[in-house]
Amino acid sequence: MSDLLGFALLAFTSFFTLINPIGTMPIFMTMTADLDTSHRNYTARKASIAAFITIIAFAFSGQVLFKFFGISVNSFRVVGGVIFFLMGMDMLQARLSSIKVRGKGKAEKKEIVDDISITPLAIPMISGPGAITNAIVMMEDADTIQHKLILISSIFGVLLLTYLILLSSGKILKLLGATGRNVLMRLMGLIVMVIAVEFFFSGMKPIIVDILKAAQ
């Protein structure tokens, strides 16, 4: 029971920090600034659903891709650790992209929603390389049905929370202010960097052991 609880906590916190809905909020608000409330809400919903499907698809097909390309899980852990660390560095320095989209009329607004909800909102902002890597690695570690269900539920829970945060992003950003947003992003960046170190060394250790055995 404690093992399942620990796995659930790890899955939820790691996906929450990597998806980083707080950091996505200002970018989402900037990109949808010219849309009305209904179109903005539809954009948030479509982006969240697309991100969930993307992450789940990679979680279940990642091992097939590994076997096809001859990639080991440990190598992916090392690369994932590097990706996480770089993402954590950006988050720690509170770096945010600034994208502006202007729409005119209902038809053009619908076209804008269709364009930005999948790319770049769902991919790669919400379901970025960090979240995808985390899904593949954690699905490999989920060796029972209970663990797999917990992982899927955690991904769903985080993306549901992301959707709710995006819906109320205007109010939340106003409440937090620039300083509060930057503090939260730096804190999550620090957590991501800690996860990165764990992933890196968990993948590097067996690789070094194999090299030493081959050298003997």
Short mmCIF file of C-alpha atoms in Angstrom, two decimals, residues 19-184:
data_model
loop_
_atom_site.label_atom_id
_atom_site.label_comp_id
_atom_site.label_asym_id
_atom_site.label_seq_id
_atom_site.Cartn_x
_atom_site.Cartn_y
_atom_site.Cartn_z
CA ILE A 19 3.80 20.10 -17.38
CA ASN A 20 3.95 23.24 -15.23
CA PRO A 21 0.42 24.65 -15.65
CA ILE A 22 1.37 27.75 -13.64
CA GLY A 23 4.11 28.55 -16.16
CA THR A 24 1.78 27.78 -19.07
CA MET A 25 -0.83 30.26 -17.85
CA PRO A 26 0.81 33.53 -18.95
CA ILE A 27 1.68 32.07 -22.36
CA PHE A 28 -1.87 30.76 -22.76
CA MET A 29 -3.33 34.12 -21.80
CA THR A 30 -1.04 35.93 -24.24
CA MET A 31 -1.89 33.62 -27.13
CA THR A 32 -5.65 33.80 -26.47
CA ALA A 33 -5.79 37.48 -25.52
CA ASP A 34 -7.87 38.38 -28.61
CA LEU A 35 -10.32 35.49 -28.16
CA ASP A 36 -13.60 35.72 -26.27
CA THR A 37 -14.26 33.61 -23.17
CA SER A 38 -16.00 30.75 -25.01
CA HIS A 39 -13.21 30.38 -27.57
CA ARG A 40 -10.56 30.64 -24.85
CA ASN A 41 -12.26 27.90 -22.81
CA TYR A 42 -12.59 25.70 -25.90
CA THR A 43 -8.90 26.18 -26.63
CA ALA A 44 -7.97 25.12 -23.09
CA ARG A 45 -10.20 22.02 -23.30
CA LYS A 46 -8.96 20.92 -26.72
CA ALA A 47 -5.30 21.47 -25.78
CA SER A 48 -5.68 19.47 -22.54
CA ILE A 49 -7.38 16.53 -24.29
CA ALA A 50 -4.77 16.48 -27.06
CA ALA A 51 -1.95 16.58 -24.50
CA PHE A 52 -3.49 13.67 -22.54
CA ILE A 53 -3.79 11.52 -25.68
CA THR A 54 -0.21 12.37 -26.69
CA ILE A 55 1.33 11.51 -23.32
CA ILE A 56 -0.66 8.26 -22.97
CA ALA A 57 0.24 7.23 -26.53
CA PHE A 58 3.94 7.72 -25.86
CA ALA A 59 3.68 5.99 -22.47
CA PHE A 60 2.37 2.78 -24.09
CA SER A 61 4.32 2.91 -27.36
CA GLY A 62 7.64 4.08 -25.92
CA GLN A 63 8.96 0.57 -25.30
CA VAL A 64 8.05 -0.49 -28.86
CA LEU A 65 10.04 2.46 -30.18
CA PHE A 66 12.93 1.48 -27.91
CA LYS A 67 13.03 -2.04 -29.34
CA PHE A 68 12.63 -0.84 -32.93
CA PHE A 69 15.51 1.64 -32.71
CA GLY A 70 17.58 -0.46 -30.29
CA ILE A 71 17.46 2.15 -27.52
CA SER A 72 17.86 1.12 -23.88
CA VAL A 73 15.70 2.51 -21.10
CA ASN A 74 18.82 3.49 -19.16
CA SER A 75 20.08 5.61 -22.06
CA PHE A 76 16.69 7.31 -22.26
CA ARG A 77 16.84 7.96 -18.51
CA VAL A 78 20.19 9.71 -18.96
CA VAL A 79 18.89 11.84 -21.84
CA GLY A 80 15.67 12.48 -19.94
CA GLY A 81 17.69 13.64 -16.95
CA VAL A 82 19.55 16.14 -19.15
CA ILE A 83 16.25 17.39 -20.64
CA PHE A 84 14.71 17.73 -17.19
CA PHE A 85 17.75 19.61 -15.91
CA LEU A 86 17.70 22.10 -18.79
CA MET A 87 13.94 22.61 -18.32
CA GLY A 88 14.50 23.10 -14.60
CA MET A 89 17.16 25.71 -15.31
CA ASP A 90 14.76 27.66 -17.52
CA MET A 91 12.02 27.41 -14.90
CA LEU A 92 14.43 28.39 -12.13
CA GLN A 93 15.24 31.57 -14.05
CA ALA A 94 11.50 32.15 -14.75
CA ARG A 95 11.96 32.33 -18.50
CA LEU A 96 8.67 32.67 -20.39
CA SER A 97 7.91 32.83 -24.07
CA SER A 98 5.90 35.71 -25.44
CA ILE A 99 3.58 34.88 -28.35
CA LYS A 100 0.83 37.13 -29.66
CA VAL A 101 -2.07 35.96 -31.83
CA ARG A 102 -4.61 38.35 -33.28
CA GLY A 103 -7.93 37.13 -34.68
CA LYS A 104 -10.77 38.86 -36.51
CA GLY A 105 -14.27 37.44 -36.77
CA LYS A 106 -15.75 34.10 -35.73
CA ALA A 107 -14.35 32.09 -38.65
CA GLU A 108 -10.82 33.34 -38.09
CA LYS A 109 -11.10 32.80 -34.33
CA LYS A 110 -12.18 29.18 -34.93
CA GLU A 111 -9.18 28.73 -37.23
CA ILE A 112 -6.87 30.22 -34.60
CA VAL A 113 -8.26 27.88 -31.92
CA ASP A 114 -7.74 24.86 -34.19
CA ASP A 115 -4.18 25.98 -34.94
CA ILE A 116 -2.87 26.90 -31.48
CA SER A 117 -4.73 24.31 -29.37
CA ILE A 118 -2.71 21.42 -30.85
CA THR A 119 0.52 23.28 -31.65
CA PRO A 120 2.07 24.88 -29.73
CA LEU A 121 -0.26 24.57 -26.69
CA ALA A 122 -0.79 20.79 -26.49
CA ILE A 123 2.54 19.99 -28.16
CA PRO A 124 5.12 20.96 -27.01
CA MET A 125 4.00 23.35 -24.24
CA ILE A 126 1.81 21.00 -22.17
CA SER A 127 3.00 17.60 -23.38
CA GLY A 128 6.60 18.61 -23.85
CA PRO A 129 9.70 16.39 -24.05
CA GLY A 130 9.98 16.30 -20.28
CA ALA A 131 6.43 15.01 -19.73
CA ILE A 132 6.73 12.50 -22.59
CA THR A 133 10.07 11.20 -21.30
CA ASN A 134 8.64 10.93 -17.80
CA ALA A 135 5.63 8.97 -19.09
CA ILE A 136 7.80 6.46 -20.98
CA VAL A 137 10.21 5.91 -18.10
CA MET A 138 7.51 5.64 -15.43
CA MET A 139 5.45 3.24 -17.56
CA GLU A 140 8.55 1.04 -17.75
CA ASP A 141 8.83 1.18 -13.96
CA ALA A 142 5.11 0.40 -13.52
CA ASP A 143 5.38 -3.39 -13.37
CA THR A 144 1.83 -4.12 -12.15
CA ILE A 145 -1.67 -3.25 -13.36
CA GLN A 146 -2.22 -1.16 -10.21
CA HIS A 147 0.89 0.92 -10.95
CA LYS A 148 -0.17 1.44 -14.57
CA LEU A 149 -3.66 2.54 -13.52
CA ILE A 150 -2.19 4.90 -10.94
CA LEU A 151 0.13 6.37 -13.59
CA ILE A 152 -2.73 6.91 -16.06
CA SER A 153 -4.90 8.40 -13.29
CA SER A 154 -2.07 10.74 -12.25
CA ILE A 155 -1.61 11.96 -15.83
CA PHE A 156 -5.37 12.48 -16.15
CA GLY A 157 -5.50 14.27 -12.80
CA VAL A 158 -2.65 16.63 -13.67
CA LEU A 159 -4.12 17.48 -17.07
CA LEU A 160 -7.57 17.98 -15.54
CA LEU A 161 -5.97 20.35 -13.04
CA THR A 162 -4.11 22.04 -15.92
CA TYR A 163 -7.41 22.53 -17.75
CA LEU A 164 -9.04 24.05 -14.66
CA ILE A 165 -6.06 26.33 -14.08
CA LEU A 166 -6.15 27.52 -17.70
CA LEU A 167 -9.87 28.20 -17.38
CA SER A 168 -9.26 30.43 -14.39
CA SER A 169 -5.87 31.68 -15.56
CA GLY A 170 -6.95 35.31 -15.73
CA LYS A 171 -8.05 35.38 -12.09
CA ILE A 172 -5.09 33.33 -10.85
CA LEU A 173 -2.51 35.50 -12.61
CA LYS A 174 -4.13 38.62 -11.21
CA LEU A 175 -4.10 37.10 -7.71
CA LEU A 176 -0.48 35.87 -7.85
CA GLY A 177 0.99 38.86 -9.58
CA ALA A 178 4.31 38.78 -11.41
CA THR A 179 6.32 38.14 -8.24
CA GLY A 180 4.17 35.24 -7.03
CA ARG A 181 4.20 33.59 -10.46
CA ASN A 182 7.98 33.82 -10.69
CA VAL A 183 8.45 32.41 -7.17
CA LEU A 184 6.24 29.39 -7.95
#
